[in-house]
CSV table of C-alpha atoms in Angstrom, one decimal:
chain,number,residue,atom,x,y,z
A,226,MET,CA,0.4,0.2,0.4
A,227,ASN,CA,0.8,3.7,-1.1
A,228,ARG,CA,2.3,5.2,3.2
A,229,ILE,CA,0.3,7.4,4.6
A,230,ARG,CA,2.4,9.5,6.6
A,231,PHE,CA,0.4,10.9,9.8
A,232,GLY,CA,1.4,13.8,11.6
A,233,LEU,CA,-0.8,14.1,14.9
A,234,ILE,CA,0.1,16.1,17.5
A,235,ALA,CA,0.9,15.0,20.7
A,236,ALA,CA,-1.0,16.2,23.7
A,237,ALA,CA,-4.0,16.1,22.2
A,238,THR,CA,-3.9,12.3,20.8
A,239,LEU,CA,-5.6,9.8,23.3
A,240,THR,CA,-4.1,6.3,21.8
A,241,TYR,CA,-6.4,3.5,21.3
A,242,THR,CA,-6.2,-0.4,20.2
A,243,LEU,CA,-9.9,-1.7,19.8
A,244,SER,CA,-9.9,-5.0,21.4
A,245,GLY,CA,-12.4,-8.2,23.0
A,246,MET,CA,-15.5,-7.9,20.9
A,247,GLY,CA,-16.9,-10.9,22.5
A,248,SER,CA,-17.4,-9.7,26.1
A,249,ALA,CA,-20.4,-7.5,25.8
A,250,GLY,CA,-22.8,-11.2,25.1
A,251,ALA,CA,-22.9,-14.7,23.8
A,252,THR,CA,-23.5,-13.0,20.9
A,253,THR,CA,-21.0,-13.7,18.0
A,254,THR,CA,-19.4,-11.3,16.1
A,255,ILE,CA,-18.8,-11.7,11.7
A,256,GLN,CA,-15.3,-12.2,13.3
A,257,GLU,CA,-15.7,-15.0,15.8
A,258,ALA,CA,-17.7,-16.6,13.1
A,259,ILE,CA,-15.7,-16.6,10.4
A,260,LYS,CA,-12.8,-18.1,13.0
A,261,GLU,CA,-15.4,-20.3,14.4
A,262,ALA,CA,-15.6,-22.3,10.8
A,263,PRO,CA,-12.2,-24.2,10.8
A,264,ILE,CA,-12.0,-24.6,14.2
A,265,ALA,CA,-15.6,-26.5,13.9
A,266,ALA,CA,-14.1,-28.1,11.1
A,267,LYS,CA,-11.2,-29.9,12.5
A,268,LYS,CA,-13.2,-30.2,16.0
A,269,ALA,CA,-15.5,-32.3,12.7
A,270,LYS,CA,-11.8,-33.8,12.0
A,271,ASP,CA,-10.4,-34.8,14.7
A,272,SER,CA,-13.9,-36.1,16.2
A,273,ALA,CA,-14.2,-38.3,12.9
A,274,ASP,CA,-11.0,-39.4,13.9
A,275,VAL,CA,-12.1,-40.4,17.1
A,276,LEU,CA,-15.0,-42.4,16.1
A,277,SER,CA,-12.5,-43.6,13.1
A,278,LYS,CA,-10.4,-45.0,16.9
A,279,ALA,CA,-13.1,-45.8,17.9
A,280,GLU,CA,-14.3,-48.2,16.0
A,281,ALA,CA,-11.0,-49.5,15.5
A,282,THR,CA,-10.9,-50.1,18.9
A,283,LEU,CA,-14.3,-51.7,19.2
A,284,THR,CA,-13.0,-54.4,16.0
A,285,GLN,CA,-9.9,-54.8,17.6
A,286,THR,CA,-11.6,-55.5,21.3
A,287,THR,CA,-14.6,-57.8,20.1
A,288,GLN,CA,-12.1,-59.7,18.1
A,289,ALA,CA,-9.5,-59.9,21.4
A,290,ALA,CA,-13.3,-60.8,23.4
A,291,THR,CA,-14.2,-63.3,20.9
A,292,LYS,CA,-10.9,-65.0,20.8
A,293,ALA,CA,-10.8,-64.6,24.9
A,294,LYS,CA,-14.0,-66.9,24.7
A,295,GLN,CA,-13.4,-69.0,23.2
A,296,ASP,CA,-9.8,-69.9,24.3
A,297,ALA,CA,-11.2,-70.3,28.0
A,298,ILE,CA,-13.7,-72.4,26.1
A,299,ASN,CA,-11.0,-74.6,24.5
A,300,VAL,CA,-9.5,-75.0,28.3
A,301,LEU,CA,-12.2,-75.9,29.8
A,302,ASN,CA,-13.4,-78.6,26.5
A,303,SER,CA,-9.9,-80.0,27.0
A,304,ALA,CA,-10.6,-79.8,31.7
A,305,GLU,CA,-13.5,-81.7,30.4
A,306,LEU,CA,-12.0,-83.7,28.8
A,307,THR,CA,-9.3,-84.4,31.3
A,308,PHE,CA,-12.2,-85.0,33.8
A,309,GLN,CA,-13.8,-87.7,31.8
A,310,LYS,CA,-10.6,-89.7,31.3
A,311,THR,CA,-10.2,-89.2,35.2
A,312,ASP,CA,-13.7,-90.1,36.1
A,313,ALA,CA,-14.2,-93.6,33.6
A,314,ASP,CA,-10.6,-94.1,35.2
A,315,PHE,CA,-11.3,-93.7,38.8
A,316,ILE,CA,-14.7,-95.9,37.7
A,317,ALA,CA,-12.7,-98.8,37.0
A,318,ALA,CA,-10.4,-98.8,39.7
A,319,LYS,CA,-13.9,-98.7,41.7
A,320,ALA,CA,-14.8,-101.4,40.6
A,321,ALA,CA,-11.6,-102.6,41.1
A,322,TYR,CA,-11.0,-102.6,44.5
A,323,ASP,CA,-14.7,-103.3,44.9
A,324,ALA,CA,-14.1,-106.8,43.0
A,325,ALA,CA,-11.1,-107.0,44.9
A,326,ASN,CA,-12.5,-106.4,48.1
A,327,LYS,CA,-14.8,-108.1,47.4
A,328,THR,CA,-12.4,-111.3,46.7
A,329,VAL,CA,-10.7,-110.5,50.0
A,330,ILE,CA,-14.1,-111.3,51.7
A,331,ASP,CA,-15.1,-114.5,50.2
A,332,THR,CA,-11.4,-115.8,50.8
A,333,LYS,CA,-11.4,-114.5,54.2
A,334,VAL,CA,-14.8,-117.4,54.8
A,335,VAL,CA,-13.0,-119.4,53.3
A,336,TYR,CA,-9.5,-119.1,55.2
A,337,ASP,CA,-12.0,-118.6,58.7
A,338,ALA,CA,-14.2,-121.8,58.3
A,339,ALA,CA,-11.0,-123.5,56.5
A,340,ASN,CA,-8.2,-122.7,59.6
A,341,LYS,CA,-12.0,-124.1,61.9
A,342,ALA,CA,-11.5,-127.1,59.7
A,343,VAL,CA,-7.4,-127.6,60.8
A,344,ILE,CA,-8.6,-126.3,64.6
A,345,ASP,CA,-12.1,-129.1,64.7
A,346,THR,CA,-9.7,-131.4,62.3
A,347,LYS,CA,-6.9,-131.3,65.1
A,348,ALA,CA,-9.4,-131.6,68.2
A,349,VAL,CA,-10.0,-134.5,66.7
A,350,TYR,CA,-6.7,-136.2,65.3
A,351,ASP,CA,-5.8,-135.1,69.2
A,352,ALA,CA,-9.0,-137.2,70.5
A,353,ALA,CA,-7.8,-140.3,67.8
A,354,ASN,CA,-4.5,-139.7,68.6
A,355,LYS,CA,-5.3,-140.2,72.6
A,356,ALA,CA,-7.5,-142.7,72.2
A,357,LEU,CA,-4.7,-144.7,69.7
A,358,THR,CA,-2.7,-144.0,72.5
A,359,ASP,CA,-5.4,-145.1,75.7
A,360,ALA,CA,-5.9,-148.7,73.5
A,361,LYS,CA,-2.1,-149.5,72.6
A,362,ALA,CA,-1.9,-149.3,76.8
A,363,ALA,CA,-5.2,-151.8,77.6
A,364,LEU,CA,-3.5,-154.2,75.2
A,365,ALA,CA,-0.1,-153.9,76.8
A,366,ALA,CA,-2.2,-154.4,80.2
A,367,ALA,CA,-4.1,-156.8,78.5
A,368,LYS,CA,-3.5,-160.8,81.1
A,369,THR,CA,-6.1,-163.7,79.5
A,370,GLN,CA,-6.6,-163.3,76.0
A,371,ALA,CA,-10.0,-162.5,75.8
A,372,GLN,CA,-8.4,-158.7,76.9
A,373,LYS,CA,-5.7,-158.8,74.2
A,374,SER,CA,-8.3,-160.0,71.8
A,375,ALA,CA,-10.7,-157.2,72.7
A,376,ALA,CA,-8.1,-155.0,73.3
A,377,GLN,CA,-6.4,-155.9,70.1
A,378,GLN,CA,-9.4,-154.3,68.3
A,379,THR,CA,-10.0,-151.4,70.3
A,380,VAL,CA,-6.7,-150.7,69.0
A,381,ASN,CA,-7.6,-151.6,65.1
A,382,ASN,CA,-10.7,-149.3,66.0
A,383,ALA,CA,-8.3,-146.2,67.1
A,384,THR,CA,-5.7,-146.8,64.8
A,385,THR,CA,-7.8,-146.8,61.7
A,386,ALA,CA,-9.7,-143.8,63.2
A,387,PHE,CA,-6.5,-141.9,64.3
A,388,ASN,CA,-5.8,-142.8,60.6
A,389,THR,CA,-9.0,-141.4,59.3
A,390,ALA,CA,-8.4,-137.8,61.9
A,391,THR,CA,-4.9,-137.6,60.6
A,392,THR,CA,-6.0,-137.8,57.1
A,393,ASN,CA,-8.6,-135.5,57.6
A,394,TRP,CA,-6.3,-133.2,60.4
A,395,ASN,CA,-3.8,-133.0,57.0
A,396,ASN,CA,-7.0,-132.2,55.1
A,397,ALA,CA,-7.9,-129.3,56.5
A,398,LYS,CA,-4.2,-127.8,57.0
A,399,THR,CA,-3.4,-128.0,53.3
A,400,GLN,CA,-6.8,-126.6,52.8
A,401,PHE,CA,-5.7,-124.0,55.4
A,402,SER,CA,-3.1,-123.2,54.2
A,403,THR,CA,-4.6,-122.7,50.0
A,404,ALA,CA,-6.9,-120.8,51.8
A,405,THR,CA,-4.1,-118.5,53.4
A,406,THR,CA,-2.9,-118.3,50.4
A,407,ASN,CA,-5.9,-116.6,48.6
A,408,TRP,CA,-6.6,-114.9,51.5
A,409,ASN,CA,-3.0,-113.0,51.0
A,410,ASP,CA,-3.2,-113.1,46.9
A,411,ALA,CA,-6.5,-111.4,47.4
A,412,THR,CA,-5.2,-108.9,50.1
A,413,ASN,CA,-2.0,-108.0,47.7
A,414,LYS,CA,-4.5,-107.6,45.2
A,415,ARG,CA,-6.3,-105.5,47.0
A,416,ASN,CA,-3.9,-103.7,48.4
A,417,ILE,CA,-3.1,-102.9,44.6
A,418,ALA,CA,-6.5,-102.1,43.5
A,419,THR,CA,-6.6,-99.4,46.7
A,420,GLY,CA,-3.6,-97.3,45.7
A,421,LYS,CA,-5.2,-97.5,42.0
A,422,LEU,CA,-8.1,-96.1,43.3
A,423,ASN,CA,-6.4,-93.5,45.3
A,424,ASP,CA,-4.4,-92.9,42.5
A,425,ALA,CA,-7.3,-92.6,40.2
A,426,THR,CA,-9.2,-90.4,42.7
A,427,SER,CA,-6.6,-88.2,42.9
A,428,LYS,CA,-6.5,-87.6,39.8
A,429,ARG,CA,-10.1,-87.1,39.5
A,430,THR,CA,-10.1,-84.8,42.4
A,431,THR,CA,-7.1,-82.7,40.3
A,432,ALA,CA,-8.9,-82.9,37.3
A,433,GLU,CA,-12.5,-82.0,38.5
A,434,GLN,CA,-10.9,-79.1,40.0
A,435,ALA,CA,-8.8,-77.8,36.9
A,436,ARG,CA,-12.5,-78.1,35.6
A,437,ASN,CA,-14.2,-76.4,37.5
A,438,GLN,CA,-11.1,-72.6,37.5
A,439,ALA,CA,-11.4,-73.2,33.9
A,440,SER,CA,-15.5,-72.7,34.3
A,441,GLN,CA,-14.7,-70.1,36.7
A,442,LYS,CA,-12.2,-68.9,34.0
A,443,LEU,CA,-15.0,-69.7,30.9
A,444,GLN,CA,-17.1,-67.0,33.2
A,445,THR,CA,-14.5,-64.0,34.5
A,446,VAL,CA,-13.1,-64.2,30.6
A,447,THR,CA,-16.9,-63.9,29.2
A,448,ALA,CA,-18.0,-61.2,31.7
A,449,ASN,CA,-15.0,-59.4,31.0
A,450,ALA,CA,-14.8,-59.5,28.0
A,451,ASP,CA,-18.3,-59.5,27.6
A,452,LYS,CA,-17.5,-55.7,29.5
A,453,SER,CA,-15.2,-55.0,27.3
A,454,VAL,CA,-17.0,-54.4,24.2
A,455,LYS,CA,-19.8,-52.8,26.0
A,456,ASP,CA,-17.4,-50.0,27.2
A,457,ALA,CA,-15.9,-50.1,23.6
A,458,GLN,CA,-19.6,-49.7,21.8
A,459,ASP,CA,-20.0,-47.1,24.4
A,460,ALA,CA,-17.0,-45.1,23.3
A,461,ARG,CA,-17.8,-46.1,19.9
A,462,ASN,CA,-21.0,-45.3,20.2
A,463,GLN,CA,-20.4,-41.2,22.1
A,464,ALA,CA,-16.8,-40.4,20.0
A,465,LYS,CA,-20.4,-41.2,16.9
A,466,SER,CA,-22.4,-39.6,18.7
A,467,ASP,CA,-19.7,-36.4,19.3
A,468,ALA,CA,-18.8,-37.1,16.1
A,469,ASP,CA,-21.7,-35.4,14.2
A,470,ASN,CA,-22.5,-33.4,16.8
A,471,ALA,CA,-19.4,-32.1,15.6
A,472,ALA,CA,-20.1,-32.4,11.5
A,473,LYS,CA,-23.5,-31.0,12.0
A,474,TYR,CA,-21.6,-28.1,15.0
A,475,SER,CA,-18.8,-27.3,10.7
A,476,VAL,CA,-21.9,-27.2,8.5
A,477,ASP,CA,-23.9,-24.8,10.9
A,478,ALA,CA,-20.5,-22.9,11.4
A,479,GLN,CA,-19.5,-23.4,7.2
A,480,GLU,CA,-23.3,-21.5,7.0
A,481,ALA,CA,-22.5,-19.1,8.9
A,482,ALA,CA,-18.9,-18.1,7.8
A,483,LYS,CA,-19.8,-18.2,4.8
A,484,LYS,CA,-23.0,-15.8,6.1
A,485,ALA,CA,-20.5,-13.3,7.7
A,486,SER,CA,-18.2,-13.4,4.9
A,487,ASP,CA,-20.8,-12.6,2.8
A,488,TRP,CA,-21.3,-8.5,2.8
A,489,SER,CA,-23.4,-7.9,0.0
A,490,THR,CA,-27.2,-8.4,2.0
A,491,MET,CA,-25.0,-6.4,4.4
A,492,LYS,CA,-28.2,-3.2,5.6
A,493,ARG,CA,-26.8,-0.5,3.8
A,494,PRO,CA,-27.3,3.4,5.4
A,495,THR,CA,-27.1,6.3,2.7
A,496,ILE,CA,-24.1,8.1,2.2
A,497,ARG,CA,-24.6,11.6,2.5
A,498,ASP,CA,-23.0,14.2,1.3
A,499,LYS,CA,-20.4,16.5,3.0
A,500,SER,CA,-22.3,19.5,2.9
A,501,GLU,CA,-24.1,18.5,5.1
A,502,ASP,CA,-22.2,19.0,7.5
A,503,GLN,CA,-20.8,21.9,7.3
A,504,ASN,CA,-19.9,22.3,11.1
A,505,PHE,CA,-17.6,19.0,10.5
A,506,LEU,CA,-15.6,20.1,6.7
A,507,SER,CA,-15.2,23.4,9.8
A,508,ILE,CA,-12.7,21.0,11.3
A,509,LEU,CA,-11.5,18.6,8.8
A,510,PRO,CA,-8.5,20.7,7.3
A,511,GLN,CA,-7.7,20.0,11.3
A,512,PHE,CA,-8.0,16.0,10.7
A,513,GLN,CA,-6.7,16.3,7.1
A,514,SER,CA,-3.6,17.3,8.6
A,515,LEU,CA,-2.4,14.7,10.4
A,516,VAL,CA,-2.3,13.2,6.9
A,517,GLN,CA,1.3,14.4,5.2
A,518,LYS,CA,3.4,12.8,3.0
A,519,ASP,CA,5.3,14.7,5.2
A,520,GLY,CA,5.1,13.4,8.4
A,521,VAL,CA,5.7,10.2,10.3
A,522,ALA,CA,5.0,6.6,9.3
A,523,ILE,CA,3.7,4.3,12.6
A,524,ALA,CA,5.8,1.4,12.5
A,525,ALA,CA,4.0,-2.1,13.1
A,526,ASP,CA,6.7,-2.1,16.3
A,527,GLN,CA,5.7,1.1,17.1
A,528,VAL,CA,1.8,-0.4,17.7
A,529,LYS,CA,1.8,-2.4,20.6
A,530,ALA,CA,3.2,0.9,23.0
A,531,GLN,CA,0.7,2.4,21.9
A,532,LYS,CA,-1.8,-0.7,22.7
A,533,VAL,CA,-4.6,0.7,25.1
A,534,ASP,CA,-7.1,-1.6,25.7
A,535,PHE,CA,-10.5,-0.7,23.4
A,536,SER,CA,-12.6,-3.4,25.2
A,537,GLN,CA,-14.4,0.2,26.3
A,538,LEU,CA,-15.7,1.0,23.5
A,539,PHE,CA,-19.2,1.6,24.8
A,540,LEU,CA,-21.9,3.9,24.7
A,541,ALA,CA,-22.6,5.4,28.2
A,542,GLN,CA,-25.4,8.1,26.9
A,543,LYS,CA,-27.4,7.8,23.7
A,544,HIS,CA,-25.7,9.0,20.8
A,545,ASN,CA,-26.0,8.5,17.0
A,546,VAL,CA,-23.0,7.9,15.9
A,547,ARG,CA,-22.4,9.4,12.2
A,548,VAL,CA,-18.7,8.4,10.3
A,549,TRP,CA,-16.7,10.4,8.4
A,550,PHE,CA,-14.2,9.4,5.7
A,551,LEU,CA,-11.0,10.9,5.9
A,552,ASN,CA,-9.0,9.7,3.7
A,553,GLU,CA,-7.6,6.3,2.1
A,554,GLY,CA,-3.9,5.1,0.5
A,555,ALA,CA,-4.9,1.9,-1.1
A,556,THR,CA,-4.8,-0.6,-4.4
A,557,TYR,CA,-7.8,-2.4,-2.9
A,558,LYS,CA,-11.0,-1.6,-3.2
A,559,ASN,CA,-12.1,-2.3,0.5
A,560,GLN,CA,-15.5,-1.7,2.2
A,561,LEU,CA,-15.7,-0.6,6.1
A,562,ALA,CA,-18.8,-2.4,8.3
A,563,TYR,CA,-20.0,-2.4,11.7
A,564,GLU,CA,-20.6,-4.2,14.7
A,565,SER,CA,-23.2,-3.0,17.9
A,566,ILE,CA,-23.7,-5.6,20.9
A,567,ARG,CA,-26.0,-4.4,23.0
A,568,GLY,CA,-27.2,-7.3,26.0
A,569,GLU,CA,-28.1,-10.1,23.2
A,570,LYS,CA,-29.1,-7.7,20.1
A,571,TYR,CA,-27.3,-7.7,18.3
A,572,ASP,CA,-26.9,-5.6,14.6
A,573,LYS,CA,-24.7,-5.2,11.7
A,574,GLY,CA,-24.1,-2.9,8.3
A,575,MET,CA,-21.9,-1.4,5.8
A,576,ILE,CA,-20.5,2.1,5.7
A,577,PHE,CA,-18.8,2.4,3.4
A,578,GLU,CA,-19.3,-0.1,0.6
A,579,ASN,CA,-16.7,1.5,-1.6
A,580,ILE,CA,-13.8,3.1,-0.2
A,581,SER,CA,-12.3,5.1,-3.4
A,582,CYS,CA,-11.3,8.1,-2.9
A,583,ASP,CA,-12.3,10.5,-6.4
A,584,SER,CA,-9.2,11.8,-6.8
A,585,THR,CA,-10.7,14.1,-9.5
A,586,LYS,CA,-12.1,16.5,-6.2
A,587,ASN,CA,-10.0,15.4,-3.9
A,588,LYS,CA,-6.6,15.8,-2.7
A,589,CYS,CA,-6.8,11.7,-2.2
A,590,GLU,CA,-3.9,9.8,-0.6
A,591,ARG,CA,-4.3,7.6,-3.3
A,592,GLY,CA,-7.3,8.3,-5.4
A,593,GLU,CA,-9.0,6.8,-8.6
A,594,LYS,CA,-11.1,8.5,-11.0
A,595,ASP,CA,-14.1,6.9,-10.5
A,596,GLY,CA,-13.1,7.1,-7.2
A,597,VAL,CA,-16.9,7.4,-5.5
A,598,LEU,CA,-16.3,9.2,-1.7
A,599,ASP,CA,-15.4,13.1,-1.0
A,600,ILE,CA,-13.4,13.4,2.4
A,601,GLY,CA,-15.7,14.7,4.6
A,602,ASP,CA,-18.9,12.5,3.4
A,603,PHE,CA,-20.3,10.8,6.3
A,604,VAL,CA,-23.3,8.4,7.3
A,605,ASP,CA,-25.4,7.9,9.8
A,606,LEU,CA,-25.4,4.9,11.7
A,607,GLY,CA,-28.4,5.1,13.9
A,608,SER,CA,-29.0,6.3,17.5
A,609,PHE,CA,-27.2,3.2,20.1
A,610,LYS,CA,-28.9,2.7,23.3
A,611,ALA,CA,-26.1,3.6,26.6
A,612,GLY,CA,-23.8,0.3,27.0
A,613,THR,CA,-24.0,-0.2,23.5
A,614,GLN,CA,-20.5,-1.6,22.2
A,615,LEU,CA,-19.5,-1.1,18.4
A,616,ASN,CA,-16.4,-2.9,16.6
A,617,PHE,CA,-15.4,-1.8,13.6
A,618,LEU,CA,-14.3,-4.5,10.2
A,619,LEU,CA,-12.4,-3.7,7.1
A,620,LYS,CA,-12.7,-6.1,3.9
A,621,ALA,CA,-9.5,-6.2,2.0
A,622,ASP,CA,-10.6,-5.6,-1.6
A,623,GLY,CA,-14.4,-6.6,-0.8
A,624,TYR,CA,-16.1,-4.3,-3.3
A,625,SER,CA,-14.0,-6.4,-6.5
A,626,LYS,CA,-15.1,-8.7,-8.6
A,627,THR,CA,-12.7,-11.2,-7.8
A,628,PRO,CA,-10.6,-9.6,-4.3
A,629,LYS,CA,-7.2,-10.4,-4.2
A,630,ASN,CA,-7.7,-10.1,-0.2
A,631,GLY,CA,-10.8,-10.8,1.2
A,632,ASP,CA,-10.1,-11.3,4.4
A,633,ILE,CA,-12.0,-9.5,7.4
A,634,TYR,CA,-10.3,-7.4,10.4
A,635,GLY,CA,-11.1,-6.1,13.4
A,636,ALA,CA,-10.9,-4.7,16.5
A,637,ASP,CA,-9.6,-7.8,18.4
A,638,PRO,CA,-6.1,-8.7,16.7
A,639,THR,CA,-6.8,-12.6,17.6
A,640,LEU,CA,-9.7,-12.3,15.5
A,641,ASN,CA,-8.6,-11.5,13.0
A,642,PRO,CA,-7.0,-14.5,9.9
A,643,ASP,CA,-3.1,-14.0,10.6
A,644,GLY,CA,-3.6,-12.9,13.9
A,645,VAL,CA,-1.9,-9.3,14.0
A,646,GLN,CA,-3.5,-5.6,15.0
A,647,HIS,CA,-4.7,-4.1,11.2
A,648,LEU,CA,-7.1,-1.1,13.2
A,649,MET,CA,-5.6,2.0,14.8
A,650,GLY,CA,-7.3,4.4,17.1
A,651,TRP,CA,-6.2,8.2,18.0
A,652,LYS,CA,-9.1,10.3,20.3
A,653,ILE,CA,-8.9,13.6,19.9
A,654,ASP,CA,-11.6,15.6,21.5
A,655,ASN,CA,-14.8,13.3,21.8
A,656,TYR,CA,-13.5,12.3,18.3
A,657,LEU,CA,-12.1,8.4,17.0
A,658,ILE,CA,-9.6,8.8,14.1
A,659,MET,CA,-9.7,5.1,13.2
A,660,SER,CA,-7.1,3.8,9.9
A,661,PHE,CA,-7.0,0.0,9.3
A,662,GLU,CA,-4.0,-1.8,7.3
A,663,ASP,CA,-5.4,-3.3,5.3
A,664,LEU,CA,-2.4,-7.1,3.1
A,665,ARG,CA,-2.2,-9.6,5.2
A,666,ASN,CA,0.8,-10.1,8.0
A,667,GLY,CA,0.7,-5.6,8.4
A,668,GLY,CA,1.5,-5.7,4.7
A,669,ASP,CA,3.8,-2.1,4.4
A,670,LYS,CA,2.7,-1.8,9.0
A,671,ASP,CA,2.0,2.2,7.6
A,672,TYR,CA,-1.4,1.5,9.1
A,673,ASN,CA,-2.9,3.9,6.9
A,674,ASP,CA,-4.4,2.2,4.1
A,675,THR,CA,-8.5,4.0,4.9
A,676,LEU,CA,-8.9,6.7,7.8
A,677,PHE,CA,-11.9,7.9,8.7
A,678,VAL,CA,-13.1,9.1,12.0
A,679,VAL,CA,-16.2,8.8,14.2
A,680,ASP,CA,-18.6,11.0,16.6
A,681,PHE,CA,-19.5,9.2,19.4
A,682,GLY,CA,-21.3,12.5,20.4
A,683,LYS,CA,-19.2,14.7,24.1
A,684,ASN,CA,-17.7,12.3,26.7
A,685,ASN,CA,-19.8,9.4,25.8
A,686,LEU,CA,-16.6,6.8,25.3
A,687,LYS,CA,-15.5,4.9,28.2
A,688,SER,CA,-11.9,5.3,28.3
A,689,SER,CA,-8.7,3.8,29.1
A,690,ALA,CA,-5.7,5.0,30.8
A,691,VAL,CA,-3.9,7.5,28.5
A,692,PRO,CA,-0.1,6.9,28.1
A,693,GLU,CA,2.1,9.6,29.5
A,694,PRO,CA,3.3,12.6,26.5
A,695,SER,CA,7.2,11.1,27.5
A,696,ALA,CA,6.2,7.4,26.6
A,697,THR,CA,4.0,9.1,23.9
A,698,LEU,CA,6.2,11.6,21.9
A,699,PRO,CA,9.1,10.0,21.0
A,700,ILE,CA,7.2,6.7,20.5
A,701,LEU,CA,4.9,8.8,17.8
A,702,GLY,CA,8.0,10.5,15.8
A,703,LEU,CA,5.7,13.8,16.9
A,704,GLY,CA,7.7,17.5,16.5
A,705,ALA,CA,5.0,19.7,17.0
A,706,LEU,CA,3.3,20.5,20.9
A,707,GLY,CA,0.5,22.5,19.8
A,708,MET,CA,-3.0,21.7,21.8
A,709,LEU,CA,-5.8,20.8,18.7
A,710,LYS,CA,-8.2,23.6,19.2
A,711,LEU,CA,-11.7,21.8,17.5
A,712,ARG,CA,-14.0,23.8,17.4
A,713,ARG,CA,-17.7,23.1,19.0
A,714,ARG,CA,-19.1,19.8,17.9
A,715,ARG,CA,-22.6,19.0,16.9
A,716,ARG,CA,-25.8,18.4,17.7
A,717,SER,CA,-26.2,15.7,18.6
């Protein structure tokens, strides 16, 4: 941009910076809507990414849960098969033990009978042996033939009985020995069967415990798996809800940004000729004298030093706000608009649709033969109630059919697309001179591409702290010390 040099009379200047339009309430301003659109789009993308991850997590969790449950089922099935085998082995061992035990019982009965037979045949044997001894003694004592014959017969009979008793006793002992052997064999086999039964019982108990543990593990794994899937589903559902909301919000934000960027439908007040305000024309030269080629440009690094909180651009009393065109030094066909906020009430409108100075009739710093504005032309924005906060916006090259820029710059640099301050203001008496820089990133940093004067009414602005003159003078690079004397103000 062509530099417009400023020579400000320092002792009469009060420097401001516009900022903080969002502080007036929940109303969304033009720049906030435009700034919110890419943020909303990013949130929508981030939410979509979160949803994608949540869906992937749900798929992975479902797969992991299914595998965990199947693994637990496989373990339980294996444990069940092991238990069934050990149970079958236990049943077989128990049957073998019962058979062996029955054999022991049966052989014990035979053993007891054989033992009794041995005892009984031994008693018969002892009696027969005694009878034979007695018969032999009687035979020896017999004296007569008849006695001897009778005694011999008794010996013969006793011998026969003794032999029979001996045979019976020997048979009984043989049977007892066999019964004893059978009983011992049966007892040994039962002992072996008992050992096998104990082993089978132990294995069955271990297998049963493993099966029960596997069954409990399956229940736990199933519960945990189902919970993890449900949690993943809940997270996915929440992510989907968030993504849907973010997508809808993004669409709404894009639409809001589109509407905010479109100034074609903005109401356009009538631009009134400078001749209609003779009072301002009488003091216009004093304002115009601040725009001179021999002055010192406002450098970007000086802006911060002059920065004073201008979030206090509130009207103290009801007033009709008037804006005058002062000059322009831009190659862009810029547009100037305003916003007003009072509580939840929001309004906006165009001020100058085509900020181009008519160079055929004016001393424009950078005018055009087909310019539409004369220096001093003005617009009445209307009457604003007390407590109304105002903001001024420049749409860079907004009047061009094919804008080279199109950015919208306002009071709050944090809402500007480049984050750079583009608007400066100087309060002189009860007027406010404002100037814009219309290039991105501050451009040539003269902040003088379009200049205008605003009348807010006498003592009608909430003011901020004023920089000390000793600090202001070096910053502005001014040499003049005279007081700017403004004539009486127009009547509101």
